[in-house]
Short mmCIF file of C-alpha atoms in Angstrom, two decimals:
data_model
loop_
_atom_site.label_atom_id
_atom_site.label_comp_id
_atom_site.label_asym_id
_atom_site.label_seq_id
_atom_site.Cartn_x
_atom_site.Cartn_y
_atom_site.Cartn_z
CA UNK A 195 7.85 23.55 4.99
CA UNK A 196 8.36 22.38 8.50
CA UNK A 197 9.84 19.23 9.67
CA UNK A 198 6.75 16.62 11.47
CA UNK A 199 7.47 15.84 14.95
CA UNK A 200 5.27 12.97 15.85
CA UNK A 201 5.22 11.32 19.10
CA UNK A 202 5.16 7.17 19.52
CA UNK A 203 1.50 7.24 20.61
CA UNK A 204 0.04 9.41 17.68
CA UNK A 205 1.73 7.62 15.22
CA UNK A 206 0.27 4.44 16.09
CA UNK A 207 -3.10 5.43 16.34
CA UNK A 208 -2.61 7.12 13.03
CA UNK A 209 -1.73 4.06 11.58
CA UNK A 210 -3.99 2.27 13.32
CA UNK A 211 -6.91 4.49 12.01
CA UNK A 212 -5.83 4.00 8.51
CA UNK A 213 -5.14 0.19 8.88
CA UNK A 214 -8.98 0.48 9.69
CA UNK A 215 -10.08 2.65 7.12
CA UNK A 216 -8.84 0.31 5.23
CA UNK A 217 -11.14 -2.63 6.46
CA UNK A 218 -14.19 -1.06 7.39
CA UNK A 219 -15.70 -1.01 3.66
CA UNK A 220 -15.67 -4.72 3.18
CA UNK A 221 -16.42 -5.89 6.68
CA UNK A 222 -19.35 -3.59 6.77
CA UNK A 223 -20.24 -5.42 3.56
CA UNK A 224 -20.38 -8.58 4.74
CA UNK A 225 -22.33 -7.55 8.27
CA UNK A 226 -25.18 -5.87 5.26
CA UNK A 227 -24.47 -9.22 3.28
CA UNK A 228 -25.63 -11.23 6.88
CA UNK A 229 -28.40 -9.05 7.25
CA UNK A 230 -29.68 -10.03 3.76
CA UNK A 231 -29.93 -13.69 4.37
CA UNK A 232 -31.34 -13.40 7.32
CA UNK A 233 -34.21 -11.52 6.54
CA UNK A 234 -34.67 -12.56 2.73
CA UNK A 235 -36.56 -15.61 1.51
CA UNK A 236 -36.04 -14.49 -2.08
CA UNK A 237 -33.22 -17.46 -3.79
CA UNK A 238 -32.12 -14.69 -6.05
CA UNK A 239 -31.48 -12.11 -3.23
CA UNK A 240 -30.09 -14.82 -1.28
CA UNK A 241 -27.51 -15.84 -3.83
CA UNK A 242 -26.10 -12.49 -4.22
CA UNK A 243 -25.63 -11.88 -0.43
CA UNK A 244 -23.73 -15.11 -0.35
CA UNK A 245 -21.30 -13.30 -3.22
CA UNK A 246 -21.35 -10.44 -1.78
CA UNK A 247 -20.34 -12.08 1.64
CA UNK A 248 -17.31 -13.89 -0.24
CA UNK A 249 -15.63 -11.41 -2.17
CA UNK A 250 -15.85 -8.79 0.93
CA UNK A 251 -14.02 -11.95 3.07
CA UNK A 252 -11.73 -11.87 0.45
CA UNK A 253 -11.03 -8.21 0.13
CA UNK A 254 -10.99 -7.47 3.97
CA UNK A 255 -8.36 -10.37 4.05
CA UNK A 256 -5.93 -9.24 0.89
CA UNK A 257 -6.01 -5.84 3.00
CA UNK A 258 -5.26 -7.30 6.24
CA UNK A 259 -2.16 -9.36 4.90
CA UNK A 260 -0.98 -6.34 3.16
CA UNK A 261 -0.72 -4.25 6.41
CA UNK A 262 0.37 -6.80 8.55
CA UNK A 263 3.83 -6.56 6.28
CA UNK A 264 3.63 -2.81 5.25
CA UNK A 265 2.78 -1.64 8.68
CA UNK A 266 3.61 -4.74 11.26
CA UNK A 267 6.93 -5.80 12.51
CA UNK A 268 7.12 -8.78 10.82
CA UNK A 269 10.04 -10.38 13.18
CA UNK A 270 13.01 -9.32 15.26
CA UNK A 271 15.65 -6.79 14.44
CA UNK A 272 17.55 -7.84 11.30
CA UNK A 273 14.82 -10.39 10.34
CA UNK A 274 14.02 -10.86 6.48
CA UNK A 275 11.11 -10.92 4.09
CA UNK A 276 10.80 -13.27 1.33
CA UNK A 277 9.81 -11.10 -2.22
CA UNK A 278 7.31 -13.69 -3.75
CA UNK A 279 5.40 -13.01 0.14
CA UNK A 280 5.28 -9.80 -0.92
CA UNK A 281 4.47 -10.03 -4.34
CA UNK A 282 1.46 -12.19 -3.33
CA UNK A 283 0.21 -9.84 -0.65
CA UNK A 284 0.83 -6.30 -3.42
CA UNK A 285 -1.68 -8.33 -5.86
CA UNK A 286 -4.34 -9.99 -3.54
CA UNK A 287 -4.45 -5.76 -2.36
CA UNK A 288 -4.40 -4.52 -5.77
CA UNK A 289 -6.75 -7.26 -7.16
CA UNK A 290 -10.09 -5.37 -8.71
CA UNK A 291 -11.50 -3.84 -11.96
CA UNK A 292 -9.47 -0.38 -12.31
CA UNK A 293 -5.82 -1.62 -11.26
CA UNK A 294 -3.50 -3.69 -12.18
CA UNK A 295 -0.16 -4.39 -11.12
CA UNK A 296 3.43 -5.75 -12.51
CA UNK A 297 5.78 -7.40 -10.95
CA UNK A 298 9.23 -7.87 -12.09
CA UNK A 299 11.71 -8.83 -9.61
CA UNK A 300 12.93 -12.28 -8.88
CA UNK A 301 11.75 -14.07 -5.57
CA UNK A 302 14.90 -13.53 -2.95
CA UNK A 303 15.04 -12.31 0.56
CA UNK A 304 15.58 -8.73 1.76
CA UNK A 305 15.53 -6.84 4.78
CA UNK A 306 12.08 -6.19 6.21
CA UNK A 307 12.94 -2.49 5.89
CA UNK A 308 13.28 -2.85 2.22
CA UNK A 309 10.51 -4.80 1.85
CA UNK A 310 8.28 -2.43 3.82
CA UNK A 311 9.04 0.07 2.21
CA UNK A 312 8.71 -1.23 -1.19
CA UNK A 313 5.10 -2.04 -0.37
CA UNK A 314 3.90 1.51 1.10
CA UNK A 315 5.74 3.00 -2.20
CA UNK A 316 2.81 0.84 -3.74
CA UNK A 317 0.36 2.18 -1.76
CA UNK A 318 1.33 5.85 -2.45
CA UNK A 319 1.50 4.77 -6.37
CA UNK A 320 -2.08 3.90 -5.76
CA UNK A 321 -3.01 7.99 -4.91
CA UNK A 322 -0.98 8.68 -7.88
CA UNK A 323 -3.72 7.14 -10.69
CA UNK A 324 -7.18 7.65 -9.06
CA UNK A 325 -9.14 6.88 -12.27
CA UNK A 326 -7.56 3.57 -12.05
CA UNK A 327 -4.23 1.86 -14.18
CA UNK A 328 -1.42 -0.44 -14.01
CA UNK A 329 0.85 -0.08 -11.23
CA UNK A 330 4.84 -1.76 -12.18
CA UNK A 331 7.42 -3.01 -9.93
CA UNK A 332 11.13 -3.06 -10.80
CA UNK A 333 13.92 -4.16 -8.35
CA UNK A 334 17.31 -3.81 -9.45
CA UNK A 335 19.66 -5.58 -6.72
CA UNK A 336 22.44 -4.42 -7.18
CA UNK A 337 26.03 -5.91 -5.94
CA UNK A 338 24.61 -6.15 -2.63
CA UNK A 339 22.11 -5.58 -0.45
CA UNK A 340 23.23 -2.08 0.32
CA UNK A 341 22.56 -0.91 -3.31
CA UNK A 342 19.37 -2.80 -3.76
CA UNK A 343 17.01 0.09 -6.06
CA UNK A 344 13.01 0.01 -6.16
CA UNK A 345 10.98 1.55 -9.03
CA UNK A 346 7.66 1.71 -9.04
CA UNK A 347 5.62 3.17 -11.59
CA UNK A 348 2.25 4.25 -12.18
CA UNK A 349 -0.06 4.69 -15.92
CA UNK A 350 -3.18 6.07 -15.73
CA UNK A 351 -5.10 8.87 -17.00
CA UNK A 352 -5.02 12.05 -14.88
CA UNK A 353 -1.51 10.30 -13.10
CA UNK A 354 -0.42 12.94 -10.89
CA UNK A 355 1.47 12.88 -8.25
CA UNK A 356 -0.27 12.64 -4.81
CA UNK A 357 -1.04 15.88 -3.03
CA UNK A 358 1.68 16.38 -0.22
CA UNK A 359 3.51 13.03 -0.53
CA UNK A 360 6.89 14.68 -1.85
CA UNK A 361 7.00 16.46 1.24
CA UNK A 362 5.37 14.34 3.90
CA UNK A 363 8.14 11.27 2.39
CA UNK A 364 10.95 13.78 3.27
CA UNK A 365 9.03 14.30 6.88
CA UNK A 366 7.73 17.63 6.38
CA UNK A 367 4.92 19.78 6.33
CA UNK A 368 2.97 22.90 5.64
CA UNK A 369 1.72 22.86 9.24
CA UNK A 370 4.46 20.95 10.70
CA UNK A 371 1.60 18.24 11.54
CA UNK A 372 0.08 15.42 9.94
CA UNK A 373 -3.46 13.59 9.73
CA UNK A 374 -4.87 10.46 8.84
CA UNK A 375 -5.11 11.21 5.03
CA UNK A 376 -0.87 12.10 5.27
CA UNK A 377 -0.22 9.19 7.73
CA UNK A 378 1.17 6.38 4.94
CA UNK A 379 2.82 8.76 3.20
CA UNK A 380 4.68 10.36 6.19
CA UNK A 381 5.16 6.38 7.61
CA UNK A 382 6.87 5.77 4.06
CA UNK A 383 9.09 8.30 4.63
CA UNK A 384 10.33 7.02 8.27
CA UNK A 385 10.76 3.30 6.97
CA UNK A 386 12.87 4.77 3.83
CA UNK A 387 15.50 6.62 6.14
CA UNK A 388 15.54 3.56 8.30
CA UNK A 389 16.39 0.94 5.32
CA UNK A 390 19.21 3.48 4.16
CA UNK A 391 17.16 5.03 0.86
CA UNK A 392 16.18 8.35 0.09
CA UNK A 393 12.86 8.77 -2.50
CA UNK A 394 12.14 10.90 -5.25
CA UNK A 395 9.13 11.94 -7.93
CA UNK A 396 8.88 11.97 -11.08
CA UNK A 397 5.99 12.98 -13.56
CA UNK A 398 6.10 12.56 -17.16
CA UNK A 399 2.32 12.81 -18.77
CA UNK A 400 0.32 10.05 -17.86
CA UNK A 401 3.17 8.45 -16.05
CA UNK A 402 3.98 8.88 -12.50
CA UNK A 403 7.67 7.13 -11.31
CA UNK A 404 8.52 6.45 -7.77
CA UNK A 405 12.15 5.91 -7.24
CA UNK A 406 14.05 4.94 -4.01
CA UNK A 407 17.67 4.63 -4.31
CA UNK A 408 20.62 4.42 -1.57
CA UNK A 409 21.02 7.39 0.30
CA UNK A 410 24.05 9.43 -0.21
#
């Protein structure tokens, strides 16, 4: 494996193409959903472009909140996230028929770092159950803020865990680049060293744990 160099400008627009992978889907929906009442007299068809419309608003916003604190700066140096903000954003994203997620962690405020990172761990616990399952938070504090712990699991059948994210976390690569697919994973791994935590994998059958824990 080599080590990922990755200039400023390619790892914005990396992130920037996945932030709008992300969106495209449902804002796409609701420009079809447009379409339909404009050139539908049916009431029935009519009714379930208006649905259609509202739950793609929906969706395209849950995603939008979510990157805006997994991926934006979300304040000045040193600035702090409140945990129920999070929590809110992690199940608006997560909200739909094949996943679920658990949250259990009390609502306090932690470094943006932290709280970054605990949310792209989420997203690579996604890729680690594509069939669908129930995604679990645990946050274990610590003494201080120093020795605050995140584990975050994922139950599904055919858990695995995601292709390349051991290494991409731990900034490397076959190639010694990365694409679009690897970006989160790779961006996970730069906001872990920078909030003071290293992360590790785990499989065991259908369960896949993600653990981040102070650096040594």
């Amino acid at each position: 494996m080599t080590s990922v160099n990755l200039d400023a400008l390619d790892l914005a627009a990396l992130l920037c193409s996945r932030v709008c992978h992300d969106v495209i889907s449902p804002v796409g929906a609701i420009v079809n959903g447009l379409e339909v009442l404009e050139d539908e007299d049916d009431a029935s068809m009519k009714e379930f472009a208006l649905d259609l419309i509202k739950k793609s608003a929906r969706q395209a916003s849950a995603r939008l909140q979510f990157a805006r604190l997994a991926f934006g700066a979300a304040g000045s140096a040193g600035a702090e996230i409140d945990l129920g903000d999070a929590e809110q954003v992690a199940k608006g994203f997560i909200h739909d028929d094949k996943l679920s997620l658990g949250w259990n962690a009390e609502r306090r405020l932690l470094p943006k770092n932290k709280v970054k990172l605990l949310l792209n761990l989420i997203l690579v616990a996604t890729n680690a159950i594509p069939r669908g399952g129930r995604i679990t938070v645990d946050i274990d504090f610590g003494a201080s803020t120093a020795e605050t712990r995140f584990t975050v699991t994922a139950q599904g059948p055919q858990a695995r865990i995601p292709v390349n994210a051991q290494e991409l976390v731990a900034g490397r690569s076959a190639t010694g680049e990365v694409d679009a697919h690897g970006i989160q994973a790779f961006y996970t791994g730069l906001v872990a060293r920078a909030a003071g935590l290293d992360v590790s994998f785990a499989i065991d059958g259908d369960i896949v744990t993600i653990s981040a824990d102070p650096a040594v």
